[in-house]
Amino acid sequence: MDLSLLQERFQKEGLAIGLGTGGLPVVALRNEFGAVTVSLYGAHVLSYTTAAGEPVLWLSDKAVFERSKPIRGGVPVCWPWFGAHQQDSEKPAHGFARICEWELLDAHSGENAEGGWIELRLVDSQQTRALWPYPFELIYRVSLGRDGLRLTLRTQNKGAEAFSVTTALHSYFGLASIDAASVLGLEGVDYLDQLDDLSRKTQEGLVKFDREVDRIYVNAPSKTWIDGAISGRRIEIQSQGSRSTVVWNPWIDKAKRMSDFGDTEYKEMLCVETANAGPDAIVVSPDQAHELEVLLKLL
Ligand code: BG6
């Protein structure tokens, strides 16, 4: 990838293309609605701040920026499988999309009230077919407008056979403190407890945190909220094309086991992921496409 060609093509007021930490190429978009940075490595949204400068997402101080390793924080794209590969644990966790270099297709900073966007593409290659045998095209659009930050992942089947994917827009949100945080909107929804052999349970009341939580809420509603963002405000998470919501906080012991996660950072983050996971896999027929979308905003 030739950075100077990309700069020539897309760089203008409100849009900067350059090398970020670890020499990974990054696109930064700033407009009247806020600012967002996206790494072409993994199509990974690294940060999102509102027009008032309030950070919404969280990125670990220990995040590793190296090709072949996923980045801890922001919004990793988990695709074409969520979590560990079901048959082969040697394959990368959460699929390969987050550890591939994506192509920058288009970028606009937003000359009008509609805002701006960055569009990225990933297609199958020898490397992806060695892990997963299907031809595909992924188009990922990161739009920053009046409504907030909208992330749209389009999975197109380019082959002659149907395929099935599990996937997540694995958003890490920044919190003032996990002790005071709660997730609203999942009351009465069933979840698979990843810490209890995927046993099925029902959420009673708001989701609160005083230990490790790792749950796949199935048939989840399209709107959830987090109380207790860094700014003290409420975050709204509105999804489309998503049947599951994953809620994860590693708490103390798991935080200590992860080398790219600070020992006490669990206090300042929470993942609420827009997903199709567990039994909510999506089947995409030949020449068909599926769109997974989330709109994030501070209320
Ligand atoms: C969550 C999973 O989505 O991602 C957790 O539910 C997992 O089980 C977490 O630990 C982080 O995954 P990774 O591969 O980025 O360390």
CSV table of C-alpha atoms and ligand atoms in Angstrom, one decimal:
chain,number,residue,atom,x,y,z
A,1,MET,CA,0.0,0.0,0.0
A,2,ASP,CA,1.4,3.4,-1.1
A,3,LEU,CA,0.6,5.9,1.6
A,4,SER,CA,1.5,8.9,-0.5
A,5,LEU,CA,-1.0,7.8,-3.2
A,6,LEU,CA,-3.7,7.5,-0.5
A,7,GLN,CA,-2.8,11.0,0.8
A,8,GLU,CA,-2.9,12.4,-2.7
A,9,ARG,CA,-6.3,10.9,-3.3
A,10,PHE,CA,-8.1,11.5,0.0
A,11,GLN,CA,-6.3,13.9,2.2
A,12,LYS,CA,-8.0,17.3,2.6
A,13,GLU,CA,-9.3,19.5,5.4
A,14,GLY,CA,-10.7,17.2,8.1
A,15,LEU,CA,-9.1,14.1,6.7
A,16,ALA,CA,-5.5,13.0,7.5
A,17,ILE,CA,-3.8,9.8,6.5
A,18,GLY,CA,-0.5,8.8,8.1
A,19,LEU,CA,1.3,6.2,10.1
A,20,GLY,CA,0.2,5.7,13.6
A,21,THR,CA,1.7,3.7,16.5
A,22,GLY,CA,3.8,0.8,15.4
A,23,GLY,CA,3.9,2.2,11.8
A,24,LEU,CA,0.3,1.1,11.1
A,25,PRO,CA,-1.6,3.3,8.6
A,26,VAL,CA,-4.3,5.4,10.2
A,27,VAL,CA,-7.1,7.6,8.8
A,28,ALA,CA,-8.3,10.4,11.0
A,29,LEU,CA,-11.5,12.2,10.3
A,30,ARG,CA,-12.6,15.4,12.0
A,31,ASN,CA,-15.8,17.4,11.4
A,32,GLU,CA,-18.4,19.4,13.2
A,33,PHE,CA,-19.7,16.2,14.8
A,34,GLY,CA,-16.5,15.0,16.4
A,35,ALA,CA,-13.4,13.0,15.5
A,36,VAL,CA,-12.7,9.3,14.7
A,37,THR,CA,-9.5,7.5,13.9
A,38,VAL,CA,-9.5,4.2,12.0
A,39,SER,CA,-6.5,1.8,11.5
A,40,LEU,CA,-6.4,0.2,8.1
A,41,TYR,CA,-4.9,-2.8,9.9
A,42,GLY,CA,-8.0,-4.6,11.1
A,43,ALA,CA,-10.4,-1.8,10.0
A,44,HIS,CA,-10.1,-1.0,13.6
A,45,VAL,CA,-11.8,2.1,15.0
A,46,LEU,CA,-9.2,3.3,17.5
A,47,SER,CA,-11.0,6.4,19.0
A,48,TYR,CA,-14.2,8.4,18.8
A,49,THR,CA,-14.7,11.7,20.5
A,50,THR,CA,-17.8,13.9,20.3
A,51,ALA,CA,-17.8,17.5,19.0
A,52,ALA,CA,-17.4,18.6,22.7
A,53,GLY,CA,-14.2,16.4,22.9
A,54,GLU,CA,-15.7,13.7,25.1
A,55,PRO,CA,-14.1,10.3,24.5
A,56,VAL,CA,-16.6,7.5,24.0
A,57,LEU,CA,-14.4,4.5,23.3
A,58,TRP,CA,-11.6,3.0,25.3
A,59,LEU,CA,-8.1,1.9,24.2
A,60,SER,CA,-5.7,0.0,26.5
A,61,ASP,CA,-2.5,1.7,27.5
A,62,LYS,CA,-1.0,-1.8,26.9
A,63,ALA,CA,-2.4,-2.2,23.4
A,64,VAL,CA,0.0,-3.8,21.0
A,65,PHE,CA,0.3,-2.3,17.5
A,66,GLU,CA,1.9,-5.1,15.5
A,67,ARG,CA,0.8,-6.8,12.3
A,68,SER,CA,-0.6,-10.3,13.2
A,69,LYS,CA,-1.8,-9.3,16.7
A,70,PRO,CA,-5.2,-7.8,17.4
A,71,ILE,CA,-5.4,-4.3,19.0
A,72,ARG,CA,-6.9,-4.1,22.5
A,73,GLY,CA,-9.7,-1.5,22.7
A,74,GLY,CA,-11.6,0.6,20.2
A,75,VAL,CA,-13.8,-1.5,18.0
A,76,PRO,CA,-12.2,-4.7,16.7
A,77,VAL,CA,-14.2,-6.3,13.8
A,78,CYS,CA,-14.8,-10.0,14.7
A,79,TRP,CA,-15.4,-12.0,11.5
A,80,PRO,CA,-16.1,-14.7,10.2
A,81,TRP,CA,-16.3,-16.3,13.6
A,82,PHE,CA,-16.9,-14.9,17.0
A,83,GLY,CA,-14.7,-16.2,19.9
A,84,ALA,CA,-12.6,-19.3,19.5
A,85,HIS,CA,-12.9,-21.3,16.2
A,86,GLN,CA,-15.2,-24.2,16.9
A,87,GLN,CA,-13.1,-27.0,15.4
A,88,ASP,CA,-9.6,-25.6,15.5
A,89,SER,CA,-8.4,-23.6,18.4
A,90,GLU,CA,-5.1,-22.8,16.6
A,91,LYS,CA,-7.1,-20.5,14.3
A,92,PRO,CA,-7.2,-16.8,15.4
A,93,ALA,CA,-9.7,-16.0,18.1
A,94,HIS,CA,-12.6,-13.8,16.8
A,95,GLY,CA,-11.6,-14.6,13.1
A,96,PHE,CA,-9.1,-12.9,10.9
A,97,ALA,CA,-10.7,-9.6,9.8
A,98,ARG,CA,-9.2,-7.8,12.8
A,99,ILE,CA,-5.7,-8.9,11.8
A,100,CYS,CA,-5.8,-8.2,8.1
A,101,GLU,CA,-4.8,-5.1,6.2
A,102,TRP,CA,-7.9,-3.5,4.7
A,103,GLU,CA,-8.0,-1.3,1.6
A,104,LEU,CA,-9.1,2.3,1.8
A,105,LEU,CA,-11.9,2.7,-0.7
A,106,ASP,CA,-13.3,6.1,0.0
A,107,ALA,CA,-13.2,8.9,2.5
A,108,HIS,CA,-15.0,12.2,3.0
A,109,SER,CA,-14.7,14.6,5.9
A,110,GLY,CA,-18.2,15.8,5.6
A,111,GLU,CA,-18.8,19.0,3.7
A,112,ASN,CA,-22.4,19.2,4.8
A,113,ALA,CA,-24.7,18.3,7.7
A,114,GLU,CA,-24.8,14.6,6.7
A,115,GLY,CA,-21.2,14.3,8.0
A,116,GLY,CA,-18.3,12.3,6.7
A,117,TRP,CA,-17.2,8.7,6.3
A,118,ILE,CA,-14.4,6.3,5.7
A,119,GLU,CA,-15.0,3.2,3.7
A,120,LEU,CA,-12.8,0.1,3.8
A,121,ARG,CA,-12.7,-3.2,2.0
A,122,LEU,CA,-11.4,-6.7,2.6
A,123,VAL,CA,-11.7,-9.5,0.0
A,124,ASP,CA,-10.6,-13.1,0.2
A,125,SER,CA,-7.0,-13.9,-0.5
A,126,GLN,CA,-4.8,-17.0,-0.3
A,127,GLN,CA,-4.2,-16.1,3.3
A,128,THR,CA,-7.9,-15.9,4.2
A,129,ARG,CA,-8.8,-19.0,2.2
A,130,ALA,CA,-6.2,-21.0,4.2
A,131,LEU,CA,-8.3,-20.1,7.3
A,132,TRP,CA,-11.8,-20.1,5.8
A,133,PRO,CA,-12.4,-21.4,2.3
A,134,TYR,CA,-15.0,-19.0,1.0
A,135,PRO,CA,-14.9,-16.1,-1.5
A,136,PHE,CA,-16.2,-12.9,0.1
A,137,GLU,CA,-16.2,-9.1,0.1
A,138,LEU,CA,-16.5,-7.1,3.2
A,139,ILE,CA,-17.3,-3.4,3.0
A,140,TYR,CA,-17.0,-1.4,6.3
A,141,ARG,CA,-18.3,2.1,6.5
A,142,VAL,CA,-17.4,4.3,9.5
A,143,SER,CA,-19.7,7.4,9.3
A,144,LEU,CA,-19.5,10.4,11.6
A,145,GLY,CA,-22.6,12.6,11.4
A,146,ARG,CA,-25.3,14.4,13.3
A,147,ASP,CA,-26.7,11.1,14.8
A,148,GLY,CA,-23.3,9.9,16.2
A,149,LEU,CA,-20.8,7.3,15.0
A,150,ARG,CA,-22.4,4.7,12.6
A,151,LEU,CA,-20.5,1.5,11.8
A,152,THR,CA,-21.8,-0.7,9.0
A,153,LEU,CA,-20.3,-4.0,8.1
A,154,ARG,CA,-21.5,-5.5,4.8
A,155,THR,CA,-20.7,-9.2,4.2
A,156,GLN,CA,-21.1,-10.2,0.5
A,157,ASN,CA,-21.0,-13.8,-0.5
A,158,LYS,CA,-18.9,-13.9,-3.7
A,159,GLY,CA,-18.9,-17.7,-4.1
A,160,ALA,CA,-21.3,-20.4,-5.3
A,161,GLU,CA,-21.9,-21.9,-1.9
A,162,ALA,CA,-23.8,-20.5,1.1
A,163,PHE,CA,-21.6,-19.7,4.2
A,164,SER,CA,-22.4,-19.1,7.8
A,165,VAL,CA,-20.7,-16.4,9.9
A,166,THR,CA,-20.7,-15.3,13.5
A,167,THR,CA,-19.5,-11.8,14.0
A,168,ALA,CA,-19.3,-8.8,16.3
A,169,LEU,CA,-18.5,-5.1,16.3
A,170,HIS,CA,-16.6,-5.5,19.5
A,171,SER,CA,-17.0,-2.0,21.0
A,172,TYR,CA,-14.9,-1.2,24.1
A,173,PHE,CA,-16.5,1.8,25.9
A,174,GLY,CA,-14.7,4.0,28.4
A,175,LEU,CA,-16.2,4.3,31.8
A,176,ALA,CA,-15.9,6.7,34.8
A,177,SER,CA,-15.8,3.6,37.0
A,178,ILE,CA,-17.1,0.0,36.4
A,179,ASP,CA,-18.5,0.0,40.0
A,180,ALA,CA,-21.0,2.7,39.0
A,181,ALA,CA,-21.8,1.4,35.5
A,182,SER,CA,-24.9,-0.4,34.3
A,183,VAL,CA,-26.3,-1.7,31.1
A,184,LEU,CA,-30.0,-1.0,30.4
A,185,GLY,CA,-32.3,-2.6,27.9
A,186,LEU,CA,-31.4,-6.3,28.5
A,187,GLU,CA,-33.8,-6.8,31.4
A,188,GLY,CA,-35.7,-10.1,30.9
A,189,VAL,CA,-33.4,-11.2,28.0
A,190,ASP,CA,-31.9,-14.7,27.9
A,191,TYR,CA,-28.1,-15.0,27.8
A,192,LEU,CA,-25.5,-17.8,27.4
A,193,ASP,CA,-23.1,-17.5,30.2
A,194,GLN,CA,-19.6,-18.0,28.7
A,195,LEU,CA,-18.2,-18.5,32.3
A,196,ASP,CA,-20.7,-21.3,33.0
A,197,ASP,CA,-20.4,-23.7,30.0
A,198,LEU,CA,-22.8,-21.5,28.0
A,199,SER,CA,-25.7,-22.3,30.3
A,200,ARG,CA,-28.8,-20.3,29.4
A,201,LYS,CA,-30.0,-17.8,32.0
A,202,THR,CA,-32.3,-14.8,32.1
A,203,GLN,CA,-31.2,-11.3,32.9
A,204,GLU,CA,-32.9,-9.9,36.0
A,205,GLY,CA,-32.9,-6.1,36.2
A,206,LEU,CA,-30.0,-4.0,34.9
A,207,VAL,CA,-26.6,-5.5,34.2
A,208,LYS,CA,-24.2,-4.5,37.0
A,209,PHE,CA,-20.6,-5.5,37.6
A,210,ASP,CA,-18.8,-6.8,40.7
A,211,ARG,CA,-17.0,-9.8,39.0
A,212,GLU,CA,-16.0,-11.1,35.6
A,213,VAL,CA,-19.0,-11.0,33.1
A,214,ASP,CA,-18.9,-12.7,29.7
A,215,ARG,CA,-22.4,-13.2,28.2
A,216,ILE,CA,-24.0,-13.6,24.9
A,217,TYR,CA,-27.5,-12.2,25.1
A,218,VAL,CA,-29.6,-13.9,22.4
A,219,ASN,CA,-32.5,-12.5,20.5
A,220,ALA,CA,-31.4,-9.2,22.1
A,221,PRO,CA,-33.3,-5.9,21.5
A,222,SER,CA,-31.9,-3.4,19.1
A,223,LYS,CA,-31.3,-0.7,21.7
A,224,THR,CA,-29.2,-0.8,24.8
A,225,TRP,CA,-27.7,1.9,26.9
A,226,ILE,CA,-24.7,2.2,29.2
A,227,ASP,CA,-24.9,4.5,32.2
A,228,GLY,CA,-21.6,5.7,33.6
A,229,ALA,CA,-19.5,6.8,30.5
A,230,ILE,CA,-16.3,8.7,31.1
A,231,SER,CA,-18.2,11.9,30.6
A,232,GLY,CA,-20.8,10.8,33.1
A,233,ARG,CA,-23.3,10.7,30.3
A,234,ARG,CA,-25.4,7.8,29.0
A,235,ILE,CA,-24.2,6.0,25.8
A,236,GLU,CA,-26.9,4.7,23.4
A,237,ILE,CA,-26.1,1.7,21.3
A,238,GLN,CA,-28.6,1.1,18.5
A,239,SER,CA,-28.1,-1.9,16.2
A,240,GLN,CA,-29.5,-3.4,13.0
A,241,GLY,CA,-28.9,-6.8,11.5
A,242,SER,CA,-27.8,-8.0,14.9
A,243,ARG,CA,-29.5,-10.7,17.0
A,244,SER,CA,-27.0,-10.9,19.9
A,245,THR,CA,-25.4,-8.5,22.3
A,246,VAL,CA,-22.2,-9.6,24.0
A,247,VAL,CA,-21.4,-8.0,27.4
A,248,TRP,CA,-17.8,-8.5,28.7
A,249,ASN,CA,-15.7,-7.2,31.5
A,250,PRO,CA,-12.6,-9.4,32.4
A,251,TRP,CA,-12.4,-8.2,36.0
A,252,ILE,CA,-9.2,-8.7,38.1
A,253,ASP,CA,-7.9,-12.2,37.4
A,254,LYS,CA,-8.4,-12.2,33.7
A,255,ALA,CA,-7.0,-8.7,33.4
A,256,LYS,CA,-3.8,-9.9,35.0
A,257,ARG,CA,-3.6,-12.9,32.6
A,258,MET,CA,-3.8,-10.6,29.5
A,259,SER,CA,-0.5,-9.2,28.5
A,260,ASP,CA,-2.0,-6.4,26.4
A,261,PHE,CA,-4.4,-5.2,29.2
A,262,GLY,CA,-3.3,-3.3,32.3
A,263,ASP,CA,-4.0,-5.0,35.7
A,264,THR,CA,-6.5,-2.4,36.8
A,265,GLU,CA,-7.8,-1.3,33.5
A,266,TYR,CA,-11.0,-3.4,33.9
A,267,LYS,CA,-12.2,-0.6,36.1
A,268,GLU,CA,-12.4,1.9,33.3
A,269,MET,CA,-13.9,-0.1,30.4
A,270,LEU,CA,-16.8,-2.2,29.3
A,271,CYS,CA,-17.6,-4.1,26.1
A,272,VAL,CA,-21.1,-4.1,24.8
A,273,GLU,CA,-20.8,-5.8,21.4
A,274,THR,CA,-23.2,-5.7,18.5
A,275,ALA,CA,-23.1,-9.3,17.4
A,276,ASN,CA,-24.5,-12.4,15.8
A,277,ALA,CA,-22.9,-15.0,18.0
A,278,GLY,CA,-23.6,-18.4,19.5
A,279,PRO,CA,-26.8,-19.8,18.0
A,280,ASP,CA,-27.5,-16.5,16.2
A,281,ALA,CA,-25.2,-17.3,13.2
A,282,ILE,CA,-26.0,-15.6,9.9
A,283,VAL,CA,-26.2,-17.6,6.7
A,284,VAL,CA,-25.4,-15.7,3.5
A,285,SER,CA,-26.4,-17.3,0.2
A,286,PRO,CA,-24.4,-16.9,-3.0
A,287,ASP,CA,-24.7,-13.3,-4.4
A,288,GLN,CA,-26.5,-12.2,-1.2
A,289,ALA,CA,-25.2,-9.8,1.4
A,290,HIS,CA,-25.8,-9.2,5.1
A,291,GLU,CA,-25.4,-5.9,6.9
A,292,LEU,CA,-24.5,-5.5,10.6
A,293,GLU,CA,-24.7,-2.0,11.9
A,294,VAL,CA,-24.4,-0.1,15.1
A,295,LEU,CA,-25.0,3.6,15.9
A,296,LEU,CA,-23.2,4.9,18.9
A,297,LYS,CA,-24.1,8.2,20.6
A,298,LEU,CA,-23.8,10.0,23.8
A,299,LEU,CA,-27.2,11.2,25.1
B,1,BG6,C1,-15.3,-11.1,24.2
B,1,BG6,C2,-15.5,-12.5,24.6
B,1,BG6,O1,-16.2,-10.8,23.1
B,1,BG6,O2,-14.0,-10.9,23.8
B,1,BG6,C3,-14.5,-12.9,25.7
B,1,BG6,O3,-16.8,-12.7,25.0
B,1,BG6,C4,-13.1,-12.6,25.2
B,1,BG6,O4,-14.7,-14.3,26.0
B,1,BG6,C5,-13.0,-11.1,24.8
B,1,BG6,O5,-12.2,-12.8,26.3
B,1,BG6,C6,-11.7,-10.7,24.3
B,1,BG6,O6,-11.2,-11.5,23.3
B,1,BG6,P1,-9.8,-11.3,22.7
B,1,BG6,O7,-9.6,-12.4,21.7
B,1,BG6,O8,-9.7,-9.9,22.0
B,1,BG6,O9,-8.8,-11.4,23.9
